[in-house]
Amino acid sequence: GLNITKNGIRLIGQSAPNKRVIFENAGSQRNGIVVVPPDRTDCMSCHSDMAPPFPVLPGVERGLKMRKPMMTDFEIRNATIRGFRNNGLFTENLDGFKIINVESVDNRNYGIFPTLSKNGLVTHSRAVGSNRESGFLAETSENVQVTHNVVEENVNGIEVSNSDDILVAHNEARNNTIGAAILLLPDIFDDRPGAKRIDLRDNYLHDNNKPNTARPGSIL
């Protein structure tokens, strides 16, 4: 849908009462909003498929590491991202981001997905209908606050994998297959030493353990 490759971009939806700014799939688009450095816009030059587990092409090293220079200072608020067949909002190699009052609806794999990103905030947002993977995923990221959000009807409501210094607090996860998943995945290379600091507290996880309609019979 929308590719952002410049620093300091702010998308502020001017929503009227009972109406929101909506980014909607025009019919064949994989991602709603992608925030990546200019040299990372051609994902298919590394991956044979952009569906999980994101298989890489022969000869491409599989691994996730932050690179310099990083993109900086992205903000989005007051918007809905709906109906994309891969991700709703995806960031990579981004330092400094705010995601406020953003709604991800029926984006198949991931709703809100910062990876290789740091110093971020996701708050007062909602992710629903990511029926293959996660409503919210922070992967290989640092210093991200995830607060006062609602995740529902996803496979994983909230997922944090191979990340450090992450706060997940005051969120509600309901009607997901898994309410919250905190993971260290061995197939993702991560050379940062020390324990991963994940602060998971004061969340309301209820009515999860639901069958996933996209994967018949799956339930955890």
PDB file of C-alpha atoms in Angstrom:
ATOM      1  CA  GLY A   1       0.000   0.000   0.000  1.00  0.00           C
ATOM      2  CA  LEU A   2       2.280   2.761   1.310  1.00  0.00           C
ATOM      3  CA  ASN A   3       6.088   2.518   1.457  1.00  0.00           C
ATOM      4  CA  ILE A   4       7.939   5.037   3.648  1.00  0.00           C
ATOM      5  CA  THR A   5      11.719   5.329   3.236  1.00  0.00           C
ATOM      6  CA  LYS A   6      12.380   8.825   4.667  1.00  0.00           C
ATOM      7  CA  ASN A   7      13.028  10.032   8.198  1.00  0.00           C
ATOM      8  CA  GLY A   8      10.645  12.141  10.220  1.00  0.00           C
ATOM      9  CA  ILE A   9       7.374  11.121   8.570  1.00  0.00           C
ATOM     10  CA  ARG A  10       4.176  11.662  10.559  1.00  0.00           C
ATOM     11  CA  LEU A  11       0.815  10.289   9.452  1.00  0.00           C
ATOM     12  CA  ILE A  12      -1.901  11.936  11.532  1.00  0.00           C
ATOM     13  CA  GLY A  13      -5.445  10.939  10.632  1.00  0.00           C
ATOM     14  CA  GLN A  14      -7.953  13.772  10.894  1.00  0.00           C
ATOM     15  CA  SER A  15     -10.913  11.597  11.792  1.00  0.00           C
ATOM     16  CA  ALA A  16     -14.404  13.018  12.207  1.00  0.00           C
ATOM     17  CA  PRO A  17     -16.888  11.649  14.756  1.00  0.00           C
ATOM     18  CA  ASN A  18     -17.807   8.060  13.807  1.00  0.00           C
ATOM     19  CA  LYS A  19     -15.455   8.187  10.819  1.00  0.00           C
ATOM     20  CA  ARG A  20     -11.803   7.142  10.622  1.00  0.00           C
ATOM     21  CA  VAL A  21      -9.064   7.485   8.067  1.00  0.00           C
ATOM     22  CA  ILE A  22      -8.749   4.011   6.508  1.00  0.00           C
ATOM     23  CA  PHE A  23      -5.859   2.442   4.578  1.00  0.00           C
ATOM     24  CA  GLU A  24      -7.573  -0.408   2.724  1.00  0.00           C
ATOM     25  CA  ASN A  25      -6.287  -3.109   0.408  1.00  0.00           C
ATOM     26  CA  ALA A  26      -7.054  -2.189  -3.197  1.00  0.00           C
ATOM     27  CA  GLY A  27      -7.181  -5.871  -4.115  1.00  0.00           C
ATOM     28  CA  SER A  28      -3.732  -7.416  -4.501  1.00  0.00           C
ATOM     29  CA  GLN A  29      -1.476  -5.601  -2.027  1.00  0.00           C
ATOM     30  CA  ARG A  30       0.592  -7.536   0.510  1.00  0.00           C
ATOM     31  CA  ASN A  31       1.211  -4.835   3.115  1.00  0.00           C
ATOM     32  CA  GLY A  32      -0.634  -1.772   4.331  1.00  0.00           C
ATOM     33  CA  ILE A  33       2.175   0.529   5.523  1.00  0.00           C
ATOM     34  CA  VAL A  34       5.857  -0.412   5.336  1.00  0.00           C
ATOM     35  CA  VAL A  35       8.544   1.743   6.996  1.00  0.00           C
ATOM     36  CA  VAL A  36      12.001   0.531   5.907  1.00  0.00           C
ATOM     37  CA  PRO A  37      15.321   1.929   4.632  1.00  0.00           C
ATOM     38  CA  PRO A  38      15.400   2.502   0.861  1.00  0.00           C
ATOM     39  CA  ASP A  39      17.540  -0.582   0.211  1.00  0.00           C
ATOM     40  CA  ARG A  40      14.996  -2.889   1.899  1.00  0.00           C
ATOM     41  CA  THR A  41      11.939  -2.232  -0.241  1.00  0.00           C
ATOM     42  CA  ASP A  42      12.436  -5.302  -2.477  1.00  0.00           C
ATOM     43  CA  CYS A  43      11.717  -8.082   0.020  1.00  0.00           C
ATOM     44  CA  MET A  44      11.396 -10.695  -2.716  1.00  0.00           C
ATOM     45  CA  SER A  45      15.090 -10.289  -3.539  1.00  0.00           C
ATOM     46  CA  CYS A  46      15.794 -12.150  -0.264  1.00  0.00           C
ATOM     47  CA  HIS A  47      12.631 -14.165   0.411  1.00  0.00           C
ATOM     48  CA  SER A  48      10.824 -16.687  -1.725  1.00  0.00           C
ATOM     49  CA  ASP A  49       7.587 -16.056   0.135  1.00  0.00           C
ATOM     50  CA  MET A  50       6.441 -13.297   2.502  1.00  0.00           C
ATOM     51  CA  ALA A  51       4.198 -15.579   4.519  1.00  0.00           C
ATOM     52  CA  PRO A  52       5.555 -17.033   7.778  1.00  0.00           C
ATOM     53  CA  PRO A  53       8.154 -18.470   8.229  1.00  0.00           C
ATOM     54  CA  PHE A  54       9.477 -16.107   5.511  1.00  0.00           C
ATOM     55  CA  PRO A  55      11.701 -18.618   3.652  1.00  0.00           C
ATOM     56  CA  VAL A  56      14.854 -17.126   2.175  1.00  0.00           C
ATOM     57  CA  LEU A  57      16.232 -17.714  -1.300  1.00  0.00           C
ATOM     58  CA  PRO A  58      19.255 -19.982  -1.805  1.00  0.00           C
ATOM     59  CA  GLY A  59      22.492 -18.246  -0.841  1.00  0.00           C
ATOM     60  CA  VAL A  60      20.830 -15.619   1.354  1.00  0.00           C
ATOM     61  CA  GLU A  61      21.984 -15.646   4.978  1.00  0.00           C
ATOM     62  CA  ARG A  62      19.119 -16.101   7.418  1.00  0.00           C
ATOM     63  CA  GLY A  63      19.495 -13.749  10.328  1.00  0.00           C
ATOM     64  CA  LEU A  64      18.125 -10.589  11.889  1.00  0.00           C
ATOM     65  CA  LYS A  65      20.447  -7.812  13.022  1.00  0.00           C
ATOM     66  CA  MET A  66      20.057  -4.046  13.263  1.00  0.00           C
ATOM     67  CA  ARG A  67      22.102  -2.079  10.751  1.00  0.00           C
ATOM     68  CA  LYS A  68      23.316   1.484  10.559  1.00  0.00           C
ATOM     69  CA  PRO A  69      22.216   3.976   9.471  1.00  0.00           C
ATOM     70  CA  MET A  70      18.766   3.430  10.935  1.00  0.00           C
ATOM     71  CA  MET A  71      15.666   5.288   9.892  1.00  0.00           C
ATOM     72  CA  THR A  72      14.429   7.699  12.545  1.00  0.00           C
ATOM     73  CA  ASP A  73      11.365   9.405  13.952  1.00  0.00           C
ATOM     74  CA  PHE A  74       8.201   7.870  12.516  1.00  0.00           C
ATOM     75  CA  GLU A  75       4.729   8.514  13.915  1.00  0.00           C
ATOM     76  CA  ILE A  76       1.271   7.321  12.957  1.00  0.00           C
ATOM     77  CA  ARG A  77      -1.971   7.946  14.821  1.00  0.00           C
ATOM     78  CA  ASN A  78      -5.742   7.957  14.366  1.00  0.00           C
ATOM     79  CA  ALA A  79      -5.963   5.512  11.445  1.00  0.00           C
ATOM     80  CA  THR A  80      -7.262   2.070  10.480  1.00  0.00           C
ATOM     81  CA  ILE A  81      -5.282  -0.368   8.312  1.00  0.00           C
ATOM     82  CA  ARG A  82      -7.534  -3.066   6.878  1.00  0.00           C
ATOM     83  CA  GLY A  83      -7.594  -6.176   4.748  1.00  0.00           C
ATOM     84  CA  PHE A  84      -3.984  -6.732   3.615  1.00  0.00           C
ATOM     85  CA  ARG A  85      -2.871 -10.274   2.917  1.00  0.00           C
ATOM     86  CA  ASN A  86       0.443 -10.023   4.771  1.00  0.00           C
ATOM     87  CA  ASN A  87       0.964  -7.236   7.320  1.00  0.00           C
ATOM     88  CA  GLY A  88      -0.923  -4.152   8.381  1.00  0.00           C
ATOM     89  CA  LEU A  89       1.961  -1.970   9.643  1.00  0.00           C
ATOM     90  CA  PHE A  90       5.565  -3.222   9.289  1.00  0.00           C
ATOM     91  CA  THR A  91       8.757  -1.423  10.362  1.00  0.00           C
ATOM     92  CA  GLU A  92      12.383  -2.488  10.008  1.00  0.00           C
ATOM     93  CA  ASN A  93      15.569  -0.792  11.201  1.00  0.00           C
ATOM     94  CA  LEU A  94      13.668   2.111  12.714  1.00  0.00           C
ATOM     95  CA  ASP A  95      14.917   4.149  15.687  1.00  0.00           C
ATOM     96  CA  GLY A  96      12.149   6.119  17.349  1.00  0.00           C
ATOM     97  CA  PHE A  97       8.503   5.456  16.526  1.00  0.00           C
ATOM     98  CA  LYS A  98       5.052   6.175  17.907  1.00  0.00           C
ATOM     99  CA  ILE A  99       1.974   4.152  16.996  1.00  0.00           C
ATOM    100  CA  ILE A 100      -1.040   5.733  18.675  1.00  0.00           C
ATOM    101  CA  ASN A 101      -4.724   4.956  18.168  1.00  0.00           C
ATOM    102  CA  VAL A 102      -4.043   2.717  15.176  1.00  0.00           C
ATOM    103  CA  GLU A 103      -6.456  -0.064  14.288  1.00  0.00           C
ATOM    104  CA  SER A 104      -5.323  -3.183  12.418  1.00  0.00           C
ATOM    105  CA  VAL A 105      -8.306  -5.109  11.046  1.00  0.00           C
ATOM    106  CA  ASP A 106      -8.127  -8.406   9.147  1.00  0.00           C
ATOM    107  CA  ASN A 107      -4.498  -8.153   8.080  1.00  0.00           C
ATOM    108  CA  ARG A 108      -3.763 -11.829   7.602  1.00  0.00           C
ATOM    109  CA  ASN A 109      -0.303 -12.424   9.088  1.00  0.00           C
ATOM    110  CA  TYR A 110       0.665  -9.571  11.413  1.00  0.00           C
ATOM    111  CA  GLY A 111      -1.279  -6.505  12.397  1.00  0.00           C
ATOM    112  CA  ILE A 112       1.392  -4.212  13.906  1.00  0.00           C
ATOM    113  CA  PHE A 113       4.907  -5.585  13.392  1.00  0.00           C
ATOM    114  CA  PRO A 114       8.076  -3.687  14.402  1.00  0.00           C
ATOM    115  CA  THR A 115      11.230  -5.690  13.765  1.00  0.00           C
ATOM    116  CA  LEU A 116      14.872  -4.648  14.170  1.00  0.00           C
ATOM    117  CA  SER A 117      13.451  -1.446  15.637  1.00  0.00           C
ATOM    118  CA  LYS A 118      13.993   0.397  18.904  1.00  0.00           C
ATOM    119  CA  ASN A 119      12.815   3.247  21.127  1.00  0.00           C
ATOM    120  CA  GLY A 120       9.166   2.856  20.222  1.00  0.00           C
ATOM    121  CA  LEU A 121       5.667   3.185  21.622  1.00  0.00           C
ATOM    122  CA  VAL A 122       2.477   1.317  20.696  1.00  0.00           C
ATOM    123  CA  THR A 123      -0.485   2.589  22.677  1.00  0.00           C
ATOM    124  CA  HIS A 124      -4.272   2.921  22.631  1.00  0.00           C
ATOM    125  CA  SER A 125      -4.373   0.750  19.511  1.00  0.00           C
ATOM    126  CA  ARG A 126      -6.287  -2.368  18.469  1.00  0.00           C
ATOM    127  CA  ALA A 127      -5.446  -5.438  16.402  1.00  0.00           C
ATOM    128  CA  VAL A 128      -8.143  -7.880  15.312  1.00  0.00           C
ATOM    129  CA  GLY A 129      -8.338 -10.694  12.775  1.00  0.00           C
ATOM    130  CA  SER A 130      -4.687 -11.628  12.164  1.00  0.00           C
ATOM    131  CA  ASN A 131      -5.789 -15.216  11.747  1.00  0.00           C
ATOM    132  CA  ARG A 132      -2.457 -16.693  10.669  1.00  0.00           C
ATOM    133  CA  GLU A 133      -0.062 -15.082  13.149  1.00  0.00           C
ATOM    134  CA  SER A 134      -0.089 -12.149  15.605  1.00  0.00           C
ATOM    135  CA  GLY A 135      -2.070  -9.008  16.187  1.00  0.00           C
ATOM    136  CA  PHE A 136       1.020  -7.340  17.610  1.00  0.00           C
ATOM    137  CA  LEU A 137       4.591  -8.638  17.237  1.00  0.00           C
ATOM    138  CA  ALA A 138       7.846  -7.072  18.429  1.00  0.00           C
ATOM    139  CA  GLU A 139      10.697  -9.095  16.938  1.00  0.00           C
ATOM    140  CA  THR A 140      14.409  -8.543  17.581  1.00  0.00           C
ATOM    141  CA  SER A 141      13.625  -5.061  18.878  1.00  0.00           C
ATOM    142  CA  GLU A 142      14.710  -2.942  21.864  1.00  0.00           C
ATOM    143  CA  ASN A 143      13.091  -0.474  24.259  1.00  0.00           C
ATOM    144  CA  VAL A 144       9.509  -0.724  23.046  1.00  0.00           C
ATOM    145  CA  GLN A 145       6.488   0.082  25.217  1.00  0.00           C
ATOM    146  CA  VAL A 146       3.227  -1.697  24.425  1.00  0.00           C
ATOM    147  CA  THR A 147       0.510  -0.229  26.637  1.00  0.00           C
ATOM    148  CA  HIS A 148      -3.278   0.228  26.759  1.00  0.00           C
ATOM    149  CA  ASN A 149      -4.032  -1.797  23.628  1.00  0.00           C
ATOM    150  CA  VAL A 150      -6.693  -4.375  22.742  1.00  0.00           C
ATOM    151  CA  VAL A 151      -5.930  -7.533  20.733  1.00  0.00           C
ATOM    152  CA  GLU A 152      -8.667  -9.979  19.782  1.00  0.00           C
ATOM    153  CA  GLU A 153      -9.444 -12.788  17.342  1.00  0.00           C
ATOM    154  CA  ASN A 154      -5.811 -13.349  16.357  1.00  0.00           C
ATOM    155  CA  VAL A 155      -3.660 -16.483  16.599  1.00  0.00           C
ATOM    156  CA  ASN A 156      -1.307 -14.720  19.025  1.00  0.00           C
ATOM    157  CA  GLY A 157      -2.718 -11.587  20.571  1.00  0.00           C
ATOM    158  CA  ILE A 158       0.628 -10.125  21.642  1.00  0.00           C
ATOM    159  CA  GLU A 159       3.950 -11.725  20.677  1.00  0.00           C
ATOM    160  CA  VAL A 160       7.446 -10.660  21.732  1.00  0.00           C
ATOM    161  CA  SER A 161      10.341 -12.644  20.272  1.00  0.00           C
ATOM    162  CA  ASN A 162      14.113 -12.253  20.667  1.00  0.00           C
ATOM    163  CA  SER A 163      13.681  -8.714  21.959  1.00  0.00           C
ATOM    164  CA  ASP A 164      15.131  -6.778  24.883  1.00  0.00           C
ATOM    165  CA  ASP A 165      13.822  -4.101  27.249  1.00  0.00           C
ATOM    166  CA  ILE A 166      10.157  -4.477  26.293  1.00  0.00           C
ATOM    167  CA  LEU A 167       7.255  -3.289  28.438  1.00  0.00           C
ATOM    168  CA  VAL A 168       3.862  -4.956  27.876  1.00  0.00           C
ATOM    169  CA  ALA A 169       1.411  -3.422  30.347  1.00  0.00           C
ATOM    170  CA  HIS A 170      -2.255  -2.492  30.732  1.00  0.00           C
ATOM    171  CA  ASN A 171      -3.345  -4.331  27.577  1.00  0.00           C
ATOM    172  CA  GLU A 172      -6.388  -6.530  27.039  1.00  0.00           C
ATOM    173  CA  ALA A 173      -6.130  -9.786  25.069  1.00  0.00           C
ATOM    174  CA  ARG A 174      -9.366 -11.662  24.427  1.00  0.00           C
ATOM    175  CA  ASN A 175     -10.702 -14.318  22.063  1.00  0.00           C
ATOM    176  CA  ASN A 176      -7.278 -15.172  20.622  1.00  0.00           C
ATOM    177  CA  THR A 177      -5.796 -18.637  20.242  1.00  0.00           C
ATOM    178  CA  ILE A 178      -2.951 -17.468  22.520  1.00  0.00           C
ATOM    179  CA  GLY A 179      -3.322 -14.311  24.573  1.00  0.00           C
ATOM    180  CA  ALA A 180       0.387 -13.466  24.874  1.00  0.00           C
ATOM    181  CA  ALA A 181       3.537 -15.312  23.728  1.00  0.00           C
ATOM    182  CA  ILE A 182       7.064 -14.405  24.903  1.00  0.00           C
ATOM    183  CA  LEU A 183       9.611 -16.311  22.828  1.00  0.00           C
ATOM    184  CA  LEU A 184      13.330 -16.828  22.298  1.00  0.00           C
ATOM    185  CA  LEU A 185      13.612 -18.421  18.875  1.00  0.00           C
ATOM    186  CA  PRO A 186      16.883 -20.278  18.164  1.00  0.00           C
ATOM    187  CA  ASP A 187      16.608 -19.889  14.382  1.00  0.00           C
ATOM    188  CA  ILE A 188      16.938 -16.107  14.668  1.00  0.00           C
ATOM    189  CA  PHE A 189      20.554 -15.065  15.089  1.00  0.00           C
ATOM    190  CA  ASP A 190      21.039 -12.671  17.969  1.00  0.00           C
ATOM    191  CA  ASP A 191      24.542 -11.852  19.181  1.00  0.00           C
ATOM    192  CA  ARG A 192      23.545  -9.427  21.929  1.00  0.00           C
ATOM    193  CA  PRO A 193      24.686 -10.816  25.303  1.00  0.00           C
ATOM    194  CA  GLY A 194      22.668 -11.015  28.494  1.00  0.00           C
ATOM    195  CA  ALA A 195      19.129 -11.880  29.487  1.00  0.00           C
ATOM    196  CA  LYS A 196      16.163 -10.484  27.629  1.00  0.00           C
ATOM    197  CA  ARG A 197      14.273  -8.004  29.798  1.00  0.00           C
ATOM    198  CA  ILE A 198      10.567  -8.415  29.164  1.00  0.00           C
ATOM    199  CA  ASP A 199       8.243  -6.695  31.654  1.00  0.00           C
ATOM    200  CA  LEU A 200       4.790  -8.259  31.294  1.00  0.00           C
ATOM    201  CA  ARG A 201       2.407  -6.862  33.901  1.00  0.00           C
ATOM    202  CA  ASP A 202      -1.060  -5.515  34.663  1.00  0.00           C
ATOM    203  CA  ASN A 203      -2.588  -7.002  31.523  1.00  0.00           C
ATOM    204  CA  TYR A 204      -6.079  -8.497  31.285  1.00  0.00           C
ATOM    205  CA  LEU A 205      -5.861 -11.790  29.376  1.00  0.00           C
ATOM    206  CA  HIS A 206      -9.186 -13.599  29.252  1.00  0.00           C
ATOM    207  CA  ASP A 207     -11.360 -15.833  27.076  1.00  0.00           C
ATOM    208  CA  ASN A 208      -8.402 -16.922  24.954  1.00  0.00           C
ATOM    209  CA  ASN A 209      -7.544 -20.530  23.991  1.00  0.00           C
ATOM    210  CA  LYS A 210      -9.907 -20.177  21.038  1.00  0.00           C
ATOM    211  CA  PRO A 211      -9.813 -22.343  17.888  1.00  0.00           C
ATOM    212  CA  ASN A 212      -8.293 -20.555  14.920  1.00  0.00           C
ATOM    213  CA  THR A 213     -10.633 -20.553  11.945  1.00  0.00           C
ATOM    214  CA  ALA A 214      -7.741 -20.083   9.507  1.00  0.00           C
ATOM    215  CA  ARG A 215      -6.087 -23.283  10.743  1.00  0.00           C
ATOM    216  CA  PRO A 216      -8.875 -25.800  11.335  1.00  0.00           C
ATOM    217  CA  GLY A 217      -8.505 -27.691  14.564  1.00  0.00           C
ATOM    218  CA  SER A 218      -5.584 -25.667  15.918  1.00  0.00           C
ATOM    219  CA  ILE A 219      -5.833 -24.714  19.536  1.00  0.00           C
ATOM    220  CA  LEU A 220      -3.272 -24.174  22.297  1.00  0.00           C
TER     221      LEU A 220
END
